[in-house]
Short mmCIF file of C-alpha atoms in Angstrom, two decimals:
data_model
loop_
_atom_site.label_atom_id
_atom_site.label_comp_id
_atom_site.label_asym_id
_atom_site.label_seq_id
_atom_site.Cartn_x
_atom_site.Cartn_y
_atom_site.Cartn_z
CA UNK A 1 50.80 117.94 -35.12
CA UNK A 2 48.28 115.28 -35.42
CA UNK A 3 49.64 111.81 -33.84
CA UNK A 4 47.76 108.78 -34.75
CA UNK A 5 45.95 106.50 -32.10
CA UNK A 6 45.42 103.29 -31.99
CA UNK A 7 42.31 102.08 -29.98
CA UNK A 8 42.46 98.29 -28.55
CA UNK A 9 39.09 96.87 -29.22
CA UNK A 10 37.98 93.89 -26.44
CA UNK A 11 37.08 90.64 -28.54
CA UNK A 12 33.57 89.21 -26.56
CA UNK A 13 34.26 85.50 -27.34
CA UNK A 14 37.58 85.52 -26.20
CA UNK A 15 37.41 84.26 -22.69
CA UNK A 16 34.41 81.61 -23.88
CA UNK A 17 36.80 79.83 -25.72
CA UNK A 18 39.66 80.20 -23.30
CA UNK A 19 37.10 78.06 -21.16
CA UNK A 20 36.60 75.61 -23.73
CA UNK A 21 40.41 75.22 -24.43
CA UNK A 22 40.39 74.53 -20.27
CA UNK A 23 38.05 71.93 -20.15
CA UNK A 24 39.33 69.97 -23.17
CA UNK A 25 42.62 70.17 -21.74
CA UNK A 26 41.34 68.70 -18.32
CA UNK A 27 39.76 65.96 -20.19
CA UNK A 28 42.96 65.18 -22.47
CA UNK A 29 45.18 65.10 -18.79
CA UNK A 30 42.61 62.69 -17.48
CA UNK A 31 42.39 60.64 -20.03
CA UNK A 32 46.38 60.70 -20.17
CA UNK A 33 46.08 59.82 -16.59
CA UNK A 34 44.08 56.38 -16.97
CA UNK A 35 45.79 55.21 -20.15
CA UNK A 36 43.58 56.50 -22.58
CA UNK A 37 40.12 54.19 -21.08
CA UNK A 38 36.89 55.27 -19.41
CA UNK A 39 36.19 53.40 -15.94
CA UNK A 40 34.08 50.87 -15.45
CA UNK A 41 31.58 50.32 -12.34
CA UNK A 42 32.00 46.71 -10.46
CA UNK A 43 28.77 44.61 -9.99
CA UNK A 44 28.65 43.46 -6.53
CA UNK A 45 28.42 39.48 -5.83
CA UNK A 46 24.71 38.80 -5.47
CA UNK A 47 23.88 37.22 -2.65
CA UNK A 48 22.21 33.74 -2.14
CA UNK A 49 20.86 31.40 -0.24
CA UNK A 50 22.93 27.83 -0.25
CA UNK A 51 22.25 24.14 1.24
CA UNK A 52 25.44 21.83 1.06
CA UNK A 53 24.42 18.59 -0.71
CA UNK A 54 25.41 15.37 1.56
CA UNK A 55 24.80 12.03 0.27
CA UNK A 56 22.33 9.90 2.51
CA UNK A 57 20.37 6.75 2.12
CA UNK A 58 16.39 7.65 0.76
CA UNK A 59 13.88 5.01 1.20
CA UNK A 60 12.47 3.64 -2.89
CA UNK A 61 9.02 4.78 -2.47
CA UNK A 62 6.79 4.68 -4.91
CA UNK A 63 2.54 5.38 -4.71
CA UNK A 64 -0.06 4.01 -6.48
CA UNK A 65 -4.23 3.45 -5.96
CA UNK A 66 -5.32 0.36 -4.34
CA UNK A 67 -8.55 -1.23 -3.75
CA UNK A 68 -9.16 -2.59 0.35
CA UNK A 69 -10.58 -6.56 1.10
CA UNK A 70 -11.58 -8.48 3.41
CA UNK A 71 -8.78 -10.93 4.35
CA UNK A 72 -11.78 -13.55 5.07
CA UNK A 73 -15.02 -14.04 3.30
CA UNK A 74 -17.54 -16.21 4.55
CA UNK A 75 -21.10 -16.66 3.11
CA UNK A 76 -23.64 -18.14 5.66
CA UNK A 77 -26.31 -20.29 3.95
CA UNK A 78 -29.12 -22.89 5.13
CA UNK A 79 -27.70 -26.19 4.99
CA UNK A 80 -31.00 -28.16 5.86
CA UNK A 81 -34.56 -27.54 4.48
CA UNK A 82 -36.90 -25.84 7.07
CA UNK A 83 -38.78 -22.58 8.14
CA UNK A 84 -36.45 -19.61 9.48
CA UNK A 85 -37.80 -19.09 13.22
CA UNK A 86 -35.23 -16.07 14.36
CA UNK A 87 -32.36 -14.10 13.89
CA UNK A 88 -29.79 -14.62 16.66
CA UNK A 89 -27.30 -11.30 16.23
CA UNK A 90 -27.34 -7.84 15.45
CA UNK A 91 -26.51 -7.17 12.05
CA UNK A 92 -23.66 -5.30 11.42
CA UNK A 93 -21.88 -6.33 14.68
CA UNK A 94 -18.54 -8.39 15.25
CA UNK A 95 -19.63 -12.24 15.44
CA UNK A 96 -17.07 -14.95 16.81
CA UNK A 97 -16.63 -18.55 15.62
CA UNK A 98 -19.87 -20.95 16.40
CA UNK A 99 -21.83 -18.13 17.10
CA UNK A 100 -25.74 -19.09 16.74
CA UNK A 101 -26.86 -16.48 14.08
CA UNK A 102 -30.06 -18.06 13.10
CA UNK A 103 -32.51 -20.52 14.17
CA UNK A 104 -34.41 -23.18 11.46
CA UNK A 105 -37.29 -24.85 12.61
CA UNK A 106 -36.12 -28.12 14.62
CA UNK A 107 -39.18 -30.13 15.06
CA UNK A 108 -38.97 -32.56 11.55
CA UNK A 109 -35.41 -32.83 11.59
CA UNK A 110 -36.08 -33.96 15.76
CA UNK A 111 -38.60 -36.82 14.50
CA UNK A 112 -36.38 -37.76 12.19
CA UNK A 113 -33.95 -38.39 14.62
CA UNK A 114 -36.22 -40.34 16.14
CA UNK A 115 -36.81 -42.29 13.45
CA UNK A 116 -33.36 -43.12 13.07
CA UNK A 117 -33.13 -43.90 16.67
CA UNK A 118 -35.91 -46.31 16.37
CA UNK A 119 -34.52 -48.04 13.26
CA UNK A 120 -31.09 -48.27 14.90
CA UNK A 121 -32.63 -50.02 18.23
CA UNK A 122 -34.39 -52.81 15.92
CA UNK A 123 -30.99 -53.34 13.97
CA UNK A 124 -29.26 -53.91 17.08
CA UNK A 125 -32.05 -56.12 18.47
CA UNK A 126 -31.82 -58.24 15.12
CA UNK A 127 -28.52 -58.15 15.56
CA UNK A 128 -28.04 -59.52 19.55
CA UNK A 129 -31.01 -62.30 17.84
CA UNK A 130 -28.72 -63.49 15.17
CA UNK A 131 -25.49 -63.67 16.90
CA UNK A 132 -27.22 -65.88 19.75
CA UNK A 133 -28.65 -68.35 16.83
CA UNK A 134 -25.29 -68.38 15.32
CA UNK A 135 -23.34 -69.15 18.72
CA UNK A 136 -25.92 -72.06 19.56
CA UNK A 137 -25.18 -72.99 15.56
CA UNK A 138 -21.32 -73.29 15.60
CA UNK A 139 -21.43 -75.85 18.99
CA UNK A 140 -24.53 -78.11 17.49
CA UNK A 141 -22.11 -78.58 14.40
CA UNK A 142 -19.05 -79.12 16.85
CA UNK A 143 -21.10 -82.57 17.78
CA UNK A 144 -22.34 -83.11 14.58
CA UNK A 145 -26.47 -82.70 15.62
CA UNK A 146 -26.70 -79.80 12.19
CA UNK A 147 -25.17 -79.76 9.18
CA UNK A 148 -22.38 -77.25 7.61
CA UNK A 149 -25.21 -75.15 5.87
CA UNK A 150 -27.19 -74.66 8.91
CA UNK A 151 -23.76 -72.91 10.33
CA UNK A 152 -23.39 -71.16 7.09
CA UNK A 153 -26.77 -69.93 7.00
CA UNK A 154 -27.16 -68.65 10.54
CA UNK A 155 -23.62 -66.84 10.03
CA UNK A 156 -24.79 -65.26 6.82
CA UNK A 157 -27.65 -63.79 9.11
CA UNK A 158 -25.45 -62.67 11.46
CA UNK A 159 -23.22 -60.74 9.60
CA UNK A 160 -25.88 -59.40 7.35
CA UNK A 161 -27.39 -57.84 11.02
CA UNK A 162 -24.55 -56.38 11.77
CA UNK A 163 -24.09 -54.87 8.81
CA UNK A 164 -27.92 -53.29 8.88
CA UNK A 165 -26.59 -52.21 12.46
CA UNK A 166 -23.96 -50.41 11.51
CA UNK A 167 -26.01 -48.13 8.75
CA UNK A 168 -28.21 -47.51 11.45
CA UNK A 169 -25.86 -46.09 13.49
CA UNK A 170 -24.52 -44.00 10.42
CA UNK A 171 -28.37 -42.70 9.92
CA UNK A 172 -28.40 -41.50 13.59
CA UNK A 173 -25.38 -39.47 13.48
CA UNK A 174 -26.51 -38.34 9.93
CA UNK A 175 -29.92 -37.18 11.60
CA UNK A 176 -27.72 -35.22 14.25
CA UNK A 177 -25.73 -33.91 12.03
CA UNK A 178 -28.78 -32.38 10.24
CA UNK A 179 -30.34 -31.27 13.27
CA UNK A 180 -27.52 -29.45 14.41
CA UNK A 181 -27.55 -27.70 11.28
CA UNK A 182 -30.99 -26.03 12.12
CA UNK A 183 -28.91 -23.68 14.24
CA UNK A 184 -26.47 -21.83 11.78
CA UNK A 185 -23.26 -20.85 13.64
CA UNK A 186 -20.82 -18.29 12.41
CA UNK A 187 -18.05 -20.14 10.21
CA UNK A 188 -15.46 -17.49 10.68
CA UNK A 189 -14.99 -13.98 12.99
CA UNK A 190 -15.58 -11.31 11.31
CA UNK A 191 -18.73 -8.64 10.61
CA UNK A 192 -21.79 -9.65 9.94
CA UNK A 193 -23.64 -7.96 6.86
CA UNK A 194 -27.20 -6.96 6.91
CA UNK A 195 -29.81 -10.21 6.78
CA UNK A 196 -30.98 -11.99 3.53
CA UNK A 197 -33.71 -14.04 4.47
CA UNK A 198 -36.93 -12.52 6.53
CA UNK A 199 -38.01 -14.96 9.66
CA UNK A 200 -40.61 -17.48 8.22
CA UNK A 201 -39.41 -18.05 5.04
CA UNK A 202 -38.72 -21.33 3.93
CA UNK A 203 -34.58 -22.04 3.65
CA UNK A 204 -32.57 -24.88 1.94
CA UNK A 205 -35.67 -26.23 -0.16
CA UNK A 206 -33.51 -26.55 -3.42
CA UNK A 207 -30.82 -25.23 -2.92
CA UNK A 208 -28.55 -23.64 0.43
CA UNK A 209 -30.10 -20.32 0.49
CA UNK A 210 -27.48 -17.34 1.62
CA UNK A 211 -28.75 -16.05 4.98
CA UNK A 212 -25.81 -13.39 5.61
CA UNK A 213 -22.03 -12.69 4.99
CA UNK A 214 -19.44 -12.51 6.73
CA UNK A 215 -16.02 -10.74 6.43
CA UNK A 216 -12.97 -10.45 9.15
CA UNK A 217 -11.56 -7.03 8.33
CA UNK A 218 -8.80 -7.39 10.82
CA UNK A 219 -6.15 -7.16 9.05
CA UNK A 220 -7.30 -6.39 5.96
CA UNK A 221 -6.05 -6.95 2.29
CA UNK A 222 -5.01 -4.11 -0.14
CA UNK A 223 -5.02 -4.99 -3.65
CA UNK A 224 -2.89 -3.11 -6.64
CA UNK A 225 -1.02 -3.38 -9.31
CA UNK A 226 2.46 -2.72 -10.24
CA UNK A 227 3.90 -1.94 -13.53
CA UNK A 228 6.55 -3.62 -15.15
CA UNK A 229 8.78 -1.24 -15.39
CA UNK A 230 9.02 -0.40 -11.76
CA UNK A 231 9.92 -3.58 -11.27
CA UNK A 232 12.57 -3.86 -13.85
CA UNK A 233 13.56 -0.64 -12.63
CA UNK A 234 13.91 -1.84 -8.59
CA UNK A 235 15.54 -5.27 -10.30
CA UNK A 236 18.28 -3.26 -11.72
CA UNK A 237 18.75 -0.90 -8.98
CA UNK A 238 19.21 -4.18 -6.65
CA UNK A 239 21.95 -5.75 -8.88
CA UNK A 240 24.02 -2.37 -8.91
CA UNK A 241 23.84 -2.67 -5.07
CA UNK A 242 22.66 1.24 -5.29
CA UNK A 243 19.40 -0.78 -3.18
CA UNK A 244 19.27 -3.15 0.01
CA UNK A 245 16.41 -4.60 1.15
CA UNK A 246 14.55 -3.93 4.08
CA UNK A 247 15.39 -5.68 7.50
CA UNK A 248 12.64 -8.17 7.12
CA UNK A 249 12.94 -8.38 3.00
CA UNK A 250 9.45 -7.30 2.68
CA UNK A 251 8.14 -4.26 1.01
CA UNK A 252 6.30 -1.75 3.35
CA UNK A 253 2.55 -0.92 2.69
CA UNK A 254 0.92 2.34 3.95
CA UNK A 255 -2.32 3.53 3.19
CA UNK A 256 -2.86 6.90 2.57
CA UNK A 257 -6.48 8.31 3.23
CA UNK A 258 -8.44 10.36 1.21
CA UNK A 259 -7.41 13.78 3.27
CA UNK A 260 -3.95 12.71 2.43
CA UNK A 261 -2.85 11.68 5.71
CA UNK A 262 -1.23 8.19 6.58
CA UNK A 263 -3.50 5.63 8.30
CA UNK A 264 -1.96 4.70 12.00
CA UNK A 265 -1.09 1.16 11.17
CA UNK A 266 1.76 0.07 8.18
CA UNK A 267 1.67 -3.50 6.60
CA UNK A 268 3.67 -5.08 4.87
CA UNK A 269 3.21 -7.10 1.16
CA UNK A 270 2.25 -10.61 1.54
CA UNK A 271 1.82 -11.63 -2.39
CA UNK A 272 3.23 -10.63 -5.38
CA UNK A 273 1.71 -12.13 -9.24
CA UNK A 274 3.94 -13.76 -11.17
CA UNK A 275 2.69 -12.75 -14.47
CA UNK A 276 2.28 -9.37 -16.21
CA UNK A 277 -1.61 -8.79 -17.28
CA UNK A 278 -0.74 -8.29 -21.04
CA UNK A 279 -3.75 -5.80 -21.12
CA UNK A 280 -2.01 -3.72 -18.74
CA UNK A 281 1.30 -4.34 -18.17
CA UNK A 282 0.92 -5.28 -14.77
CA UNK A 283 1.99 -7.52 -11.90
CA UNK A 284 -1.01 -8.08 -9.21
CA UNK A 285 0.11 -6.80 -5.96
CA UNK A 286 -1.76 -7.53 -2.36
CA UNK A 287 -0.12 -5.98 1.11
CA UNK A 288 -2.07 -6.85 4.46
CA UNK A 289 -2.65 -4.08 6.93
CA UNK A 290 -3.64 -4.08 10.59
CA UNK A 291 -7.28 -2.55 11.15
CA UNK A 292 -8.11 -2.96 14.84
CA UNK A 293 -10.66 -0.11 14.91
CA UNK A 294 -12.16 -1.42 11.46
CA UNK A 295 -11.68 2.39 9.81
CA UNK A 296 -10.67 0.19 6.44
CA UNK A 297 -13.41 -1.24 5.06
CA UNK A 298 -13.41 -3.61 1.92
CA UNK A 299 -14.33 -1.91 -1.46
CA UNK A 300 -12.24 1.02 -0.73
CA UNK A 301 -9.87 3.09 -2.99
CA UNK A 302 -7.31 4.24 -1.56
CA UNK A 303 -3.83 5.32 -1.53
CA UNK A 304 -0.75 2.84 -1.54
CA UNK A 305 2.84 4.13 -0.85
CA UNK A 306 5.01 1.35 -1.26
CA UNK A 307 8.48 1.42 0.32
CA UNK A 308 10.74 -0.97 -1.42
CA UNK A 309 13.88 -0.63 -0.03
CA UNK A 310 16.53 1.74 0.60
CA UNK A 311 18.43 4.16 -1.45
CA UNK A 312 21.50 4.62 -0.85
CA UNK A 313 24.13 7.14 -1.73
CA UNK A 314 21.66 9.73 -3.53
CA UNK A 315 20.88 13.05 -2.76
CA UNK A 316 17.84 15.36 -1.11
CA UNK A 317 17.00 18.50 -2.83
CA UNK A 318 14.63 21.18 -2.74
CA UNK A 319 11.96 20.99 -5.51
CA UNK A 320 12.12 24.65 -5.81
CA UNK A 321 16.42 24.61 -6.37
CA UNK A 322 15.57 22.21 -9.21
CA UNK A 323 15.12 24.26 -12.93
CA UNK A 324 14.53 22.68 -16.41
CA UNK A 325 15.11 23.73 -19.20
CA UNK A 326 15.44 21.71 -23.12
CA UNK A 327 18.10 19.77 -22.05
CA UNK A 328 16.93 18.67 -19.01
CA UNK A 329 17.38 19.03 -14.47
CA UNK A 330 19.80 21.63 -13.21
CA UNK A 331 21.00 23.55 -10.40
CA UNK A 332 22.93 26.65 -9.74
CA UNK A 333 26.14 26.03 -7.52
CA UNK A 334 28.60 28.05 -6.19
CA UNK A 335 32.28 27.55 -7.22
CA UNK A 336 35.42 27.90 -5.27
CA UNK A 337 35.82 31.19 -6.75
CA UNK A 338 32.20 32.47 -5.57
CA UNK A 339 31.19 31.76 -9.00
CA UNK A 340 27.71 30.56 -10.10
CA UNK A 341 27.93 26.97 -11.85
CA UNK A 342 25.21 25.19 -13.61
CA UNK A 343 25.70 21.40 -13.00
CA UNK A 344 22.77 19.52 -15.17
CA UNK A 345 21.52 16.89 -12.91
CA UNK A 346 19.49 13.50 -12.64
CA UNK A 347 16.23 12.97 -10.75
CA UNK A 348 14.79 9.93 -9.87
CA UNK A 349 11.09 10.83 -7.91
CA UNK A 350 9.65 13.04 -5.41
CA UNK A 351 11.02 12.18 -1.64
CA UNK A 352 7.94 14.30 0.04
CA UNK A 353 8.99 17.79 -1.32
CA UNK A 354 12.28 16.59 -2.57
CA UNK A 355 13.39 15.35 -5.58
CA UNK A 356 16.00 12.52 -5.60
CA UNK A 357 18.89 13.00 -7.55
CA UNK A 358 21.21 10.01 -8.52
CA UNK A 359 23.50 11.98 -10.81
CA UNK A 360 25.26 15.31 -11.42
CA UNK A 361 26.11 16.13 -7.79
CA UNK A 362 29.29 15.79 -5.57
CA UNK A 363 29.24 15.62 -1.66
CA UNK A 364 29.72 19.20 -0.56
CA UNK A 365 28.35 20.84 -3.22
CA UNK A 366 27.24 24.10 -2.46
CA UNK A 367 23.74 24.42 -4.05
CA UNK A 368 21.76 27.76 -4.09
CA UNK A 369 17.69 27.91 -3.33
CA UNK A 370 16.91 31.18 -3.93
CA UNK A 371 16.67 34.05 -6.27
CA UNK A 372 17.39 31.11 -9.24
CA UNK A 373 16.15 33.81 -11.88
CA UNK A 374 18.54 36.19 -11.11
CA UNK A 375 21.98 34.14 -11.54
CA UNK A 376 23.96 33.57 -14.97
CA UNK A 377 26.84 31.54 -15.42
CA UNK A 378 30.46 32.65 -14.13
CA UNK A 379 27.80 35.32 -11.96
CA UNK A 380 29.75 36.48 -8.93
CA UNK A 381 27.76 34.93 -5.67
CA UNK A 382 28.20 36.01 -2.10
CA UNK A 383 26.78 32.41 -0.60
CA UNK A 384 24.78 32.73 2.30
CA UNK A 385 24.00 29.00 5.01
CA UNK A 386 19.89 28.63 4.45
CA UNK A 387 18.29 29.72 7.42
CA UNK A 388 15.97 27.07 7.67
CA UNK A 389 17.30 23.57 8.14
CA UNK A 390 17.01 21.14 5.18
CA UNK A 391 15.28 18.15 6.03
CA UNK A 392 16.62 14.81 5.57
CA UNK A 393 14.28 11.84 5.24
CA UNK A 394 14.68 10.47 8.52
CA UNK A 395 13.66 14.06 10.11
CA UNK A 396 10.63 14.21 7.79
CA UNK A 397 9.65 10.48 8.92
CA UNK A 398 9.85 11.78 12.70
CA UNK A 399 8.43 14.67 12.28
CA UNK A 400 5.65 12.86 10.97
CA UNK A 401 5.11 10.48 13.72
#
């Protein structure tokens, strides 16, 4: 008796896609587990740098170029016609007032004196004469022994004598006068330039010939000019009461040299134009600054800062916390919620490395310095103090000195 078989035949593929139907099924309980949505990885805050803006008073400083003077300019010329014997000083040296500086020839301007001497010793002999004839004139006429016009005439002659006396006297002191002038004498203290006139040249012929110049360059002036606008600008700012005035109500002068650095001594403006140069749109300018060890010498161009006042109530930033972009100044803050905000802000001017900023900005504000290209808005910020202090004005001016 044949029985049939049956032979079980094992399918290959059957436990690959029992693995298949596992995974997918792991995947469908996750995803059951988490609602159905994939997880998403938290950015962490990015940290940053921060300075906490404070509201302080700025001095208004502005700078512009400037041109130095003398304060005193005196030009030394012959005042009497003669030959130049000498030169009495050292050229380029510090004179003082009625210094001899040069020497004319004495000798005619000596006989001349003479001469007037002489002429003034016969006046007064004429003189003495006629006032004895006129004495002996007014008692003969008392008792009658000459007439009226005998009186008349000798006190005609006795007045006219006195009168020649007198211009006699007036031609001495002239002829002094003139000889003391054959010394030349410094007018003024100051430096004395180089010399014009060689010894033995004949001086004050025609005309007073220039022998030298001098200039007192202690203090000395520094010329400039500011425009308009800064002063309708500082006008404005003074009516607002956003600027007081200095102690003294005069603007500050420095100069600044040509390695950048502030000379030793600050002045102070001592004229102001009261016209704007239509060609320019100008107002002249002059401050006078001390120069006891004569570094400042007229002629040069220099630097001017110009410290107008105080501003008050405005705020110190970093230049490099300050970004533009079209619309203008901004900075990145950090929000109560650690958030980055940009706050568009208003600069005035450079404060040293600052700028000034008059607008946009609350006391406290957190403001961040550092890695400015890497925040967003509503970026999450982990805010970190600056390490190095922020400098206010005052510590800048002191660290200066």
């Amino acid at each position: 008796m044949v029985t049939d078989s049956v032979f079980h035949i094992p399918n290959p593929m059957k436990p690959l896609v029992e693995l298949r139907i596992s995974v997918a099924g792991s995947l469908l309980l996750a995803l059951a587990g988490c609602g159905g949505k994939p997880e998403r990885m938290e950015i962490p805050p990015l940290a940053v740098d921060v300075m906490v803006a404070q509201p302080q008073g700025v001095p208004l400083t502005r700078e512009f170029v400037g041109r130095l003077s003398a304060t005193r300019s005196a030009d030394v010329r012959a005042r009497v016609a003669g030959v130049l014997q000498r030169r009495l000083f050292k050229e380029g040296t510090e004179v003082k007032v009625g210094q001899p500086l040069f020497q004319i020839d004495p000798m005619p301007l000596r006989a001349e004196l003479d001469r007037a001497l002489a002429a003034l010793a016969r006046a007064e002999a004429e003189a003495t004469n006629a006032k004895v004839v006129a004495d002996r004139a007014r008692k003969l006429v008392a008792d009658r022994l000459i007439s009226q016009a005998a009186l008349d005439d000798a006190e005609a002659a006795e007045r006219s004598t006195a009168a020649q006396t007198k211009q006699a006297q007036a031609d001495v002191q002239s002829a002094r006068i003139r000889l003391g002038y054959a010394t030349v004498t410094a007018p003024i203290a100051g430096r004395a330039a180089e010399q014009e006139v060689t010894e033995g040249a004949l001086v004050g012929q025609d005309e007073a010939t220039l022998l030298t110049v001098i200039e007192q360059l202690d203090p000395i002036y520094v010329n400039f000019d500011l425009p308009a606008a800064v002063l309708e600008q500082l006008t404005r700012l003074q009516l607002k009461g956003d600027v007081t005035n200095l102690a003294n109500s005069r603007a500050q002068v420095q100069v600044v040299l040509s390695d950048g650095t502030l000379y030793d001594h600050a002045g102070a403006v001592d004229f102001s134009g009261a016209r704007v140069d239509p060609n320019t749109g100008t107002v002249a300018f002059r401050g006078v600054v001390p120069n006891p060890q004569r570094r400042l010498l007229p002629g040069m161009f220099v630097k001017v800062r110009l410290t107008m006042g105080q501003r008050s109530d405005v705020f110190l930033i970093p230049q490099k916390a300050v970004l533009r972009d079209s619309e203008g100044a901004f900075v990145w803050t950090v929000g109560n919620d650690n958030k980055a905000v940009q706050k568009r802000i208003t600069t005035d001017a450079m404060h040293g490395t600052d700028w000034i900023v008059t607008d946009g900005l609350l006391a406290g504000d957190q403001i961040a310095v550092n890695s400015l290209g890497m925040i967003q808005p509503g970026a999450a910020l982990q805010p970190t103090p600056a390490q190095t202090p922020i400098p206010t004005a005052s510590g800048r001016a002191a660290a200066r000195e």
